Coordinates of C-alpha atoms and ligand atoms in Angstrom, one line a residue:
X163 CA 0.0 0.0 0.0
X164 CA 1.1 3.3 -0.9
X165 CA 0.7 7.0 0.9
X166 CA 2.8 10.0 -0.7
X167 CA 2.8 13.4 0.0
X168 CA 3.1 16.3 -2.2
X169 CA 4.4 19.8 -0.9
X170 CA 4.8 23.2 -3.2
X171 CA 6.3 24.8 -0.7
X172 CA 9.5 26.7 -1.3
X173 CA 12.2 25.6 -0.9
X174 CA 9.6 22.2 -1.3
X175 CA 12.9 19.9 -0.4
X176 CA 12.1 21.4 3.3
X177 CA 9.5 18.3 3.4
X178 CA 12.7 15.7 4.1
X179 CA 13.5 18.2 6.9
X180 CA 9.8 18.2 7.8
X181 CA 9.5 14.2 7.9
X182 CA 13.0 13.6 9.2
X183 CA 14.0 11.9 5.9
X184 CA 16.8 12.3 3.3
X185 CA 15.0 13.1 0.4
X186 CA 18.1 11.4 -1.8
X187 CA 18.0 8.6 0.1
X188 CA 15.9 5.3 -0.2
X189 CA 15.0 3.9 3.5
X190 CA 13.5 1.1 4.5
X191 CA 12.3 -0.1 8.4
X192 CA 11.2 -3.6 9.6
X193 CA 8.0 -3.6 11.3
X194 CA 6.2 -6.5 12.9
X195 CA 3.9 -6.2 10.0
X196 CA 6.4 -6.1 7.1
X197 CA 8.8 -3.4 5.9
X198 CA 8.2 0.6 5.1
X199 CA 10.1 2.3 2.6
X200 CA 10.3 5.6 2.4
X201 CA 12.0 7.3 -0.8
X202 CA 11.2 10.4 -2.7
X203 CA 10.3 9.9 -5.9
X204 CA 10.6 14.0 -6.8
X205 CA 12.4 16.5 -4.8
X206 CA 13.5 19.6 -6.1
X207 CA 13.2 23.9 -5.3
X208 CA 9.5 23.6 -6.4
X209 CA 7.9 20.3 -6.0
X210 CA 8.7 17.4 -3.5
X211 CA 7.0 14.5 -3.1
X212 CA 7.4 12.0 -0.3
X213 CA 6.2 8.3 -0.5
X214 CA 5.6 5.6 2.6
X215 CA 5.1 2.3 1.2
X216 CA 4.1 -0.7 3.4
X217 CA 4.8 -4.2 2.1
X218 CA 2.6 -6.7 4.5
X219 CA 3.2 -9.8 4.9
X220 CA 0.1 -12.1 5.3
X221 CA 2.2 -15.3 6.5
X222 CA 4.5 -13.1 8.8
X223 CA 1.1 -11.2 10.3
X224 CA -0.3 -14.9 10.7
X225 CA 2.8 -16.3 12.0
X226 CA 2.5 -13.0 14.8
X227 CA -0.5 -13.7 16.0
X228 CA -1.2 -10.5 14.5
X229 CA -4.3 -11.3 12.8
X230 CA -7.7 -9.5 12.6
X231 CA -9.8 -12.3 10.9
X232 CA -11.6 -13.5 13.4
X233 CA -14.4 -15.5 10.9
X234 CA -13.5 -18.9 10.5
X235 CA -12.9 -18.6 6.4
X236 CA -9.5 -20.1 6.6
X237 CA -8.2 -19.0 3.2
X238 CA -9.1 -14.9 4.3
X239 CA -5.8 -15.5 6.7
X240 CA -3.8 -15.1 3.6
X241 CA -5.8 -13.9 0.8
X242 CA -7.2 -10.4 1.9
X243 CA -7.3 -6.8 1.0
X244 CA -5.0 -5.6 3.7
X245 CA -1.7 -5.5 1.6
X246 CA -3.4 -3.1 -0.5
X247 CA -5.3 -0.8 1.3
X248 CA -4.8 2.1 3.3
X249 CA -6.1 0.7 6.8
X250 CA -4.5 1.0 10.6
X251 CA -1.9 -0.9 9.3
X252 CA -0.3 2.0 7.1
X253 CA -1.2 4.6 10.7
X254 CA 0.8 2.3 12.5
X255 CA 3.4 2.5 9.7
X256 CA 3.1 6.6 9.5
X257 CA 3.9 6.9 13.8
X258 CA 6.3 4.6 13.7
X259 CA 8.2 6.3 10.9
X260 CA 7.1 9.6 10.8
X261 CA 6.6 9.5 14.5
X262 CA 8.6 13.2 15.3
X263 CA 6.1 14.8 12.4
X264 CA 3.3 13.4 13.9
X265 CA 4.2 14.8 17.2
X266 CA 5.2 18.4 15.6
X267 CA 8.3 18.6 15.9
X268 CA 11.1 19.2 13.9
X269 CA 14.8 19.2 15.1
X270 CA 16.5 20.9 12.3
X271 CA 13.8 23.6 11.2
X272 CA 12.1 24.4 14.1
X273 CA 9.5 26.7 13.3
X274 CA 8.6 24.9 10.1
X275 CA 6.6 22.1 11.8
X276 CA 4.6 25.7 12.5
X277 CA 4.6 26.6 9.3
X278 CA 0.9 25.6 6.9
X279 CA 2.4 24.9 4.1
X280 CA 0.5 23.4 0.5
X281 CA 0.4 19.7 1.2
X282 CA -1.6 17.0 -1.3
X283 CA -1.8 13.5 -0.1
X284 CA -2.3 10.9 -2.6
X285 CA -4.4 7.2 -1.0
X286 CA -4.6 5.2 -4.0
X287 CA -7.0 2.6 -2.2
X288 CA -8.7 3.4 0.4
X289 CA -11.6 1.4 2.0
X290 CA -14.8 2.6 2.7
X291 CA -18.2 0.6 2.8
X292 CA -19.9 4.1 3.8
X293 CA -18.9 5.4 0.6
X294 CA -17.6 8.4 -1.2
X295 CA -20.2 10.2 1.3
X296 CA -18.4 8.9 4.0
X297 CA -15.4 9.9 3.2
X298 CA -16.1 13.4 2.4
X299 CA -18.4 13.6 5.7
X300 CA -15.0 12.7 7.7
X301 CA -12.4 15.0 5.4
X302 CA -14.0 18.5 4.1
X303 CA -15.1 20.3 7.8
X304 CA -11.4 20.2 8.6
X305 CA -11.2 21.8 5.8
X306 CA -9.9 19.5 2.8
X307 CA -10.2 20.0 -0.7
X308 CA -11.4 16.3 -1.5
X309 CA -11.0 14.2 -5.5
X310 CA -12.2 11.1 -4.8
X311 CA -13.0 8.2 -7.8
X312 CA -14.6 4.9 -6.9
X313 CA -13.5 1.9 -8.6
X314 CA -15.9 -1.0 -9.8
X315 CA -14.9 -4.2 -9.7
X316 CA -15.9 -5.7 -13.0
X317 CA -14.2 -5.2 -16.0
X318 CA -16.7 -5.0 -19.1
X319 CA -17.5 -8.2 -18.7
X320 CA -18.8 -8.6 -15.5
X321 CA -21.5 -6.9 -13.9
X322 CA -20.7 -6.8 -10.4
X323 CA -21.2 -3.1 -9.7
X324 CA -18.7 -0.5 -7.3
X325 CA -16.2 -1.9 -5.2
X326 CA -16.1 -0.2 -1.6
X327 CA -12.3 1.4 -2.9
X328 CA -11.7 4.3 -3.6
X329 CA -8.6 6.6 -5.0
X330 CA -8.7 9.6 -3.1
X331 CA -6.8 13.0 -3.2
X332 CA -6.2 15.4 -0.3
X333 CA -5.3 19.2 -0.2
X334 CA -5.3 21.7 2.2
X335 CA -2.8 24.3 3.0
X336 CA -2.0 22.9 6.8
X337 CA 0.3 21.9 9.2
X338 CA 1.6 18.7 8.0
X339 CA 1.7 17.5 12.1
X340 CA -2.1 18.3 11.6
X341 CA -2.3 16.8 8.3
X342 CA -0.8 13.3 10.0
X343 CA -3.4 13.6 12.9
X344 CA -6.2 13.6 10.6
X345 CA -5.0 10.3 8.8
X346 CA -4.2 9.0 11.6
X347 CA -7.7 9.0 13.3
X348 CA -9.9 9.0 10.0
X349 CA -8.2 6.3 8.0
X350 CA -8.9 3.3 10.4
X351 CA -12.2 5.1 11.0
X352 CA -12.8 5.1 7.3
X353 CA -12.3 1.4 7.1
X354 CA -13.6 0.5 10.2
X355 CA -11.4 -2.4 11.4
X356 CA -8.2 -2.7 13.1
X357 CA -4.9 -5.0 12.9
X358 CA -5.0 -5.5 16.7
X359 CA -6.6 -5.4 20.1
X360 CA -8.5 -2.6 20.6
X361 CA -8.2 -2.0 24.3
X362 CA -8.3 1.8 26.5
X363 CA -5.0 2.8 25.1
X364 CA -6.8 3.2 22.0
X365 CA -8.8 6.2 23.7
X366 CA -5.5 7.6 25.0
X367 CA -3.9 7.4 20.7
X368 CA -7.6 9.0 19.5
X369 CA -7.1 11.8 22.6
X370 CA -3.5 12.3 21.6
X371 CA -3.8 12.7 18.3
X372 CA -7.9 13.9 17.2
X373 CA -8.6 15.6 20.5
X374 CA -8.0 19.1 19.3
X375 CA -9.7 19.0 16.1
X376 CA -12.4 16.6 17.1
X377 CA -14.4 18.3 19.6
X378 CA -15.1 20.7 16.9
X379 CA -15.9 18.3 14.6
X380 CA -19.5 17.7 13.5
X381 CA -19.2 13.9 12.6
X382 CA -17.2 13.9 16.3
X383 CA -19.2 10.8 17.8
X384 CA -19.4 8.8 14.4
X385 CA -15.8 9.3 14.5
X386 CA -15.1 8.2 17.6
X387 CA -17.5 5.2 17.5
X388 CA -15.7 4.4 14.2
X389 CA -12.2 4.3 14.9
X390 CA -12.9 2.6 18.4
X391 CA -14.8 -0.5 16.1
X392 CA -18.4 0.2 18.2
X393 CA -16.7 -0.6 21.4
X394 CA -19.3 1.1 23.1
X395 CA -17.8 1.4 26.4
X396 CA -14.5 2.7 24.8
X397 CA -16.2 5.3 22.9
X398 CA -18.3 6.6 25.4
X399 CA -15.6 6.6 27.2
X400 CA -13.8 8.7 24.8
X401 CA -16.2 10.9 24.4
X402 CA -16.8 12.0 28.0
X403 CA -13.1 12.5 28.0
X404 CA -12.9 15.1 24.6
X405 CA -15.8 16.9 26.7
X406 CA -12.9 17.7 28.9
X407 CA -14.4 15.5 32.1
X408 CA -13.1 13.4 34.2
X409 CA -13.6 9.7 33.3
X410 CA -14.6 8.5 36.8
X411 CA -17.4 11.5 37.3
X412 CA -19.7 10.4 39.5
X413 CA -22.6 8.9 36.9
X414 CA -25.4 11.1 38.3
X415 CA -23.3 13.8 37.0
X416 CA -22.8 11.9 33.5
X417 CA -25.0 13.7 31.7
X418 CA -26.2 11.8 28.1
X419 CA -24.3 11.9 25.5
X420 CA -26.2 14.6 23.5
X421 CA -25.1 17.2 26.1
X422 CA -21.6 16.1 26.1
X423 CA -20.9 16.6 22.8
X424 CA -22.7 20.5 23.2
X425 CA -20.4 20.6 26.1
X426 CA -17.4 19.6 24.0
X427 CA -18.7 22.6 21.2
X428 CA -19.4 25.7 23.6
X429 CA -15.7 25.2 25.3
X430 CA -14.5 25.0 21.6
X431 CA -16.3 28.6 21.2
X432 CA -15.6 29.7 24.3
X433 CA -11.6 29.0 23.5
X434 CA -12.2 30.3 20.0
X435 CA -13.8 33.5 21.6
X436 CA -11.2 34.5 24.2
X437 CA -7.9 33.6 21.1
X438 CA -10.0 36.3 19.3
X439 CA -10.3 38.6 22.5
X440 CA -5.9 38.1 22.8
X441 CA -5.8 38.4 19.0
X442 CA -6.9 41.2 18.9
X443 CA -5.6 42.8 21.9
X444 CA -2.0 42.9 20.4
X445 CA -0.6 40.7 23.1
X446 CA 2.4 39.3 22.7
X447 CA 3.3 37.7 26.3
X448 CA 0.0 35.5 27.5
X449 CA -0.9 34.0 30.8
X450 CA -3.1 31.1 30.5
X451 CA -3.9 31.3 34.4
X452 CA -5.8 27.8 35.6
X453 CA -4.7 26.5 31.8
X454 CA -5.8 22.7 33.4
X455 CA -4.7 20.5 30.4
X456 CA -3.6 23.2 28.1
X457 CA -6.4 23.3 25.6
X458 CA -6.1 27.0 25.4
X459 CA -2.0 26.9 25.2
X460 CA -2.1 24.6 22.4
X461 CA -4.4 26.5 20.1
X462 CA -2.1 29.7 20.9
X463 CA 0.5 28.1 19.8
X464 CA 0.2 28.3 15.9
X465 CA -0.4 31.9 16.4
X466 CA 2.9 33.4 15.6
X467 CA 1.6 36.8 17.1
X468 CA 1.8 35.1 21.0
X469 CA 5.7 35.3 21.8
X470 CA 5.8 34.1 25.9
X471 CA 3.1 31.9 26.9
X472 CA 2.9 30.6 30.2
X473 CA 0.1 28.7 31.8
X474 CA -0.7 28.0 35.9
X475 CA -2.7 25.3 37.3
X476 CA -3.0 24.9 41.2
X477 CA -3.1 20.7 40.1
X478 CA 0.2 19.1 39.4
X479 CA -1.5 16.6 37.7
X480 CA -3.1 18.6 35.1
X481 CA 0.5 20.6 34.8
X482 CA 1.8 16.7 33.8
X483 CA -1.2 15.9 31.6
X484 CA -0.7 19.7 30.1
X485 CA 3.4 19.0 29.6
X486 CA 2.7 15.9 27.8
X487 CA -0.1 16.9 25.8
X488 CA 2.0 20.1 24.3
X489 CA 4.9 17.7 23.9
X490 CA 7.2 19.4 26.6
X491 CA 9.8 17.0 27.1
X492 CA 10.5 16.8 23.7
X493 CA 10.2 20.4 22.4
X494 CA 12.7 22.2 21.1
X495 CA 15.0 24.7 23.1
X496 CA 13.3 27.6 21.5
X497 CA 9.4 26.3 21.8
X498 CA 10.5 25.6 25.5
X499 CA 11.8 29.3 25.9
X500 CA 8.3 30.4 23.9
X501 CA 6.0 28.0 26.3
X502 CA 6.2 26.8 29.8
X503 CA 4.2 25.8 32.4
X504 CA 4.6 26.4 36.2
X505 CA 2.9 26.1 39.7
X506 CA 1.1 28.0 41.6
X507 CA -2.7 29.6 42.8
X508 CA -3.9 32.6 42.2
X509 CA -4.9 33.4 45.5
X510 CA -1.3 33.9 46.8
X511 CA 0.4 37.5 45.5
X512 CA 3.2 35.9 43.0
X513 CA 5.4 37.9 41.2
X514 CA 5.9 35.3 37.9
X515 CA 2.2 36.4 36.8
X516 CA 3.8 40.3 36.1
X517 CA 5.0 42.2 33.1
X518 CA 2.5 40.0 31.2
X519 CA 0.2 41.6 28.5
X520 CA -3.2 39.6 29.0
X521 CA -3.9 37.2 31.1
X522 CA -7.0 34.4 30.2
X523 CA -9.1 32.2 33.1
X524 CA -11.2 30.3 31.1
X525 CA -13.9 28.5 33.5
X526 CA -11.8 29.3 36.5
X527 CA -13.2 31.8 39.0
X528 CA -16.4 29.7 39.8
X529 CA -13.6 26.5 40.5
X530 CA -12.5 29.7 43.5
X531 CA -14.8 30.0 46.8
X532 CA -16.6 33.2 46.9
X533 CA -14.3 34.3 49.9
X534 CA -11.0 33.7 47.9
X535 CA -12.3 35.7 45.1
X536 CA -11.1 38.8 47.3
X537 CA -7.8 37.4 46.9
X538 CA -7.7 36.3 43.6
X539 CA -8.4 39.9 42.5
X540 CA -5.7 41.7 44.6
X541 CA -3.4 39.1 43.6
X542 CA -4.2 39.4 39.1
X543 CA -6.0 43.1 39.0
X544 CA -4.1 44.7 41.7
X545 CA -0.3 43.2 41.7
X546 CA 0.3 40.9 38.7
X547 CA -1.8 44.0 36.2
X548 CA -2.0 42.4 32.9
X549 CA -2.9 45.1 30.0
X550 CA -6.0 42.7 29.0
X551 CA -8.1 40.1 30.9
X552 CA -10.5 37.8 29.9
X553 CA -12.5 35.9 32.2
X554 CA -15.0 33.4 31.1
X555 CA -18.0 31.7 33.0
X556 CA -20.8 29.7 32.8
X557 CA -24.5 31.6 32.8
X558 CA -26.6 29.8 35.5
X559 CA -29.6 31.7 34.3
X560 CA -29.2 28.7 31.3
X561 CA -28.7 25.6 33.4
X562 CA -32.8 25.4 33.6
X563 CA -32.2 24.5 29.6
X564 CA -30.2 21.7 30.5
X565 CA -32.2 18.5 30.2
X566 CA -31.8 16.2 33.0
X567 CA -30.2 18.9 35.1
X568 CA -31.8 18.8 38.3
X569 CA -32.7 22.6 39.7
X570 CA -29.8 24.2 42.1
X571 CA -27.1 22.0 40.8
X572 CA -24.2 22.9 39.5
X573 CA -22.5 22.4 35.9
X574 CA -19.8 20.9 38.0
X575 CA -18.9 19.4 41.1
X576 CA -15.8 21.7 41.6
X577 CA -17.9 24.7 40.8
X578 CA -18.5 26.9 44.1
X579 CA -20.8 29.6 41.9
X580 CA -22.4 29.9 39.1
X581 CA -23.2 33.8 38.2
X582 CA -26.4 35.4 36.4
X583 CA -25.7 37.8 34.1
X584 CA -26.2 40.7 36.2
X585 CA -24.4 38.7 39.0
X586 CA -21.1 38.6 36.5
X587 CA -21.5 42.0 35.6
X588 CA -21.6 43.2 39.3
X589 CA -18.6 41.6 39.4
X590 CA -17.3 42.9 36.6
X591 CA -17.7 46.2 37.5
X592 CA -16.2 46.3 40.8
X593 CA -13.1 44.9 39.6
X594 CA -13.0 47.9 37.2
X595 CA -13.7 50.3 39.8
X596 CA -11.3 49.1 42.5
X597 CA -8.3 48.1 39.9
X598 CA -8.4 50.6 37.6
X599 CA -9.9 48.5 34.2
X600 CA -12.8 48.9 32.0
X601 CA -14.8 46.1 31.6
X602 CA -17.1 44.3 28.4
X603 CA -19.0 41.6 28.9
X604 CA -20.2 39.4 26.2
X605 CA -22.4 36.1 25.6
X606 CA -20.8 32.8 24.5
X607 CA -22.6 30.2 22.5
X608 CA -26.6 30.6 21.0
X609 CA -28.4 33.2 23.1
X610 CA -32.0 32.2 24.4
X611 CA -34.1 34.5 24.4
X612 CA -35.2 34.6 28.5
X613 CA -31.9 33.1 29.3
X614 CA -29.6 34.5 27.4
X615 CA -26.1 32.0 26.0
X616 CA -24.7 29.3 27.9
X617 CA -21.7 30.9 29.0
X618 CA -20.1 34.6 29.4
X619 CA -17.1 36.3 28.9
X620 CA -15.8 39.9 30.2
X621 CA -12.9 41.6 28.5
X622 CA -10.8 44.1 30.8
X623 CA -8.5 46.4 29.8
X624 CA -6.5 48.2 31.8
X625 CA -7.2 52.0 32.0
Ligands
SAH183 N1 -8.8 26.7 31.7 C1 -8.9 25.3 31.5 C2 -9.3 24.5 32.8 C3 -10.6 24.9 33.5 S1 -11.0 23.9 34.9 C4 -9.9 25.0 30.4 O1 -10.6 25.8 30.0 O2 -9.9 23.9 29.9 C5 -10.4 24.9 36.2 C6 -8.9 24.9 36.4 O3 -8.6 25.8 37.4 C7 -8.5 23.5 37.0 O4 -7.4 23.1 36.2 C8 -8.0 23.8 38.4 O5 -7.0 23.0 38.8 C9 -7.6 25.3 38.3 N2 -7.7 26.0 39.6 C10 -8.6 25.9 40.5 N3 -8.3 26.7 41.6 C11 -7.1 27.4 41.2 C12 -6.2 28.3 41.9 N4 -6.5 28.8 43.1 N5 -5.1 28.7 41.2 C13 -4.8 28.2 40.0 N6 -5.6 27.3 39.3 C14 -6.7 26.9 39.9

């Protein structure tokens, strides 16, 4: 099976660089499966292309143990699409050799694994039973321009009609770490089987690798059910986990999954909303105060206008799960200098959180008790001082639209408060009048009429 990508790019040879391969050289790597070569079949100023071919081996995979079949049609063990088809066999193949790419980084150019660059993938069989539909449902919202031609499988002799394969083209201007994490995911969801044992380290690969883009996809839970082969425990689990929850919640507080998905979208608006608030404050040094896992840090990051980011959590252990998630350990020298992470509450005067430009808490205040809020505003609005601030909260006015949420509870367990409009803009103005800010408060997510939106944001700026 066969995967090559194309870059335009100038100079377009930067793709070796990108992929952590000689473009003049031919390489090939044993994998339990078979071997990968890798070898470029055009590399030059303008155009390079890059090609990953797996060669499987039916009686080495039986041999393994390593066999999907689990029907008792003997000859299927040997005769069988998967040496032809893009499936998990060739994602397996792309982390194991492009592993570094997939991860974004790039020892030798740096701030190209930043860099979107004009990338075209060629798959010239891919699987799919659900069709070209299915395949364009999964690819165009992330923004792809999709070619895709079905093959039949009679010649014109026969009349046996389409066969589920299908030749498809890829092309975005993107990432290419992004690029990877899409096939990565939507392949095997595409063909809907796996090579191996799907057990809960699969949620942790579809987390790793989709959990960015596929809270804000709208095929998310097909996706997810998909790739984890209708495991339904898996993928539900999965899902309460890309809602940005804790697994073990208690299960009166596990809402259905309807709401965790809206869940999932409004903190994907909410994130989108307060980038655009930093975007276009001018900021260059950010404070991601509470960041929790680092969803906000790591869609900063391909902003080129955020120099020094720095995110805070009172919880070690979402500092760990933030570090690994942005890829830490292994970043480069220069990514390390541009984004780190540190220790520490925001109730205690500290003098790390000054000289900073804005400063986001993004569902943090209402995780603060009432009394502490005191605190928490001498320590940001009166000593730390950021130029910009923006706060986000949830609107308890909504909660009464929230099926199956019973009346005085909470979105949350950790949540000490939940404001009311005119309870957030008390707040607001306050702040503004004791610190020396001006404040505007705007709705997040659809606005009902009585209730207004789900969730609010205020803006500061410094006076
Ligand atoms: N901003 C993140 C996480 C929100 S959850 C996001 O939008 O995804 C609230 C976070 O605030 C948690 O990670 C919690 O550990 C952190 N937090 C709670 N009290 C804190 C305090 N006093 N100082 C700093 N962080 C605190």
């Amino acid at each position: 099976m066969l995967l090559s990508i194309t870059t335009t790019y100038q100079p377009a040879t930067d793709l070796g660089y990108l992929l952590g391969k000689h473009p003049g050289r031919f390489q090939t790597k044993a994998l339990p499966f078979g071997n990968a070569h890798v070898f470029f079949p055009e590399a030059n100023e303008n155009t390079c292309t890059a090609c990953l071919i797996l060669e499987l081996n039916p009686v080495e995979l039986l041999k393994s143990g390593n066999n999907h079949f689990d029907g008792g049609f003997q000859l299927e063990h040997f005769v069988n699409d998967r040496p032809y088809v893009a499936s998990s066999f060739l994602t397996t193949a792309i982390s194991k050799i492009f592993g570094s790419a997939l991860n974004g980084n790039c020892k030798e150019r740096p701030g190209l694994a930043e860099t979107h660059i004009p990338l075209v993938v060629d798959l010239p069989c891919l699987p799919a039973r659900g069709g070209e539909a299915l395949i364009r449902k999964f690819f165009e919202p992330l923004g792809y321009a999709v070619d895709v031609t079905q093959h039949p499988l009679d010649d014109q002799f026969t009349s046996w009609g389409n066969s589920p394969y299908f030749t498809v083209r890829l092309q975005q201007t993107i990432k290419l770490q992004d690029l990877l994490s899409h096939l990565f995911v939507l392949i095997p969801a595409i063909d809907h089987n796996k090579h191996y044992h799907m057990g809960r380290e699969e949620i942790e690969k579809l987390l790793d690798k989709g959990g960015e883009w596929l809270k804000a996809h709208p095929e998310q839970e097909y996706i997810t059910r998909r790739y984890l082969k209708n495991r339904s425990a898996l993928a539900q689990a999965a899902i309460t986990r890309l809602a940005g929850e804790d697994e073990q919640a208690e299960p009166e507080e596990q809402e259905n999954l309807k709401e965790r998905i809206e869940k999932a979208k409004l903190h994907d608006i909410r994130l989108r909303a307060v980038i655009e608030q930093l975007k276009a404050s001018g900021a260059r040094s950010v404070l991601d105060l509470g960041c929790g896992e680092g969803k906000l840090i790591r869609m900063l990051v391909p902003h080129g206008q955020f120099e020094k980011i720095r995110g805070m959590d009172i919880s070690i252990r979402s500092l760990q799960n933030a570090q690994r998630r942005l890829n830490l350990n292994d970043a480069t020298p220069a990514m390390r200098e541009r984004i780190a992470l540190f220790h520490g509450s925001l109730t205690y005067r500290d003098d790390r959180l000054q000289g900073f430009d804005a400063a986001a808490l993004v569902e943090v205040i209402e995780h603060l008790d009432e009394a502490r809020l005191d605190a928490m505003e001498k320590v940001l609005f009166g000593h730390a001082r950021p130029g910009t601030v923006v706060v986000t909260t949830p609107n308890g006015e909504y909660n009464v639209l929230f099926e199956g949420m019973s009346e005085g509870k909470f979105r949350h367990s950790d949540h000490r408060f939940e404001w009311t409009r005119s309870q957030f803009q008390a707040w607001c103005d306050r702040v503004c009048d004791a610190h020396g800010y001006q404040a505007e408060v705007l709705p997040l997510g659809d606005e009902d009429e009585t209730h207004g939106a789900p969730s609010q944001m205020a803006v500061f700026r410094q006076l």
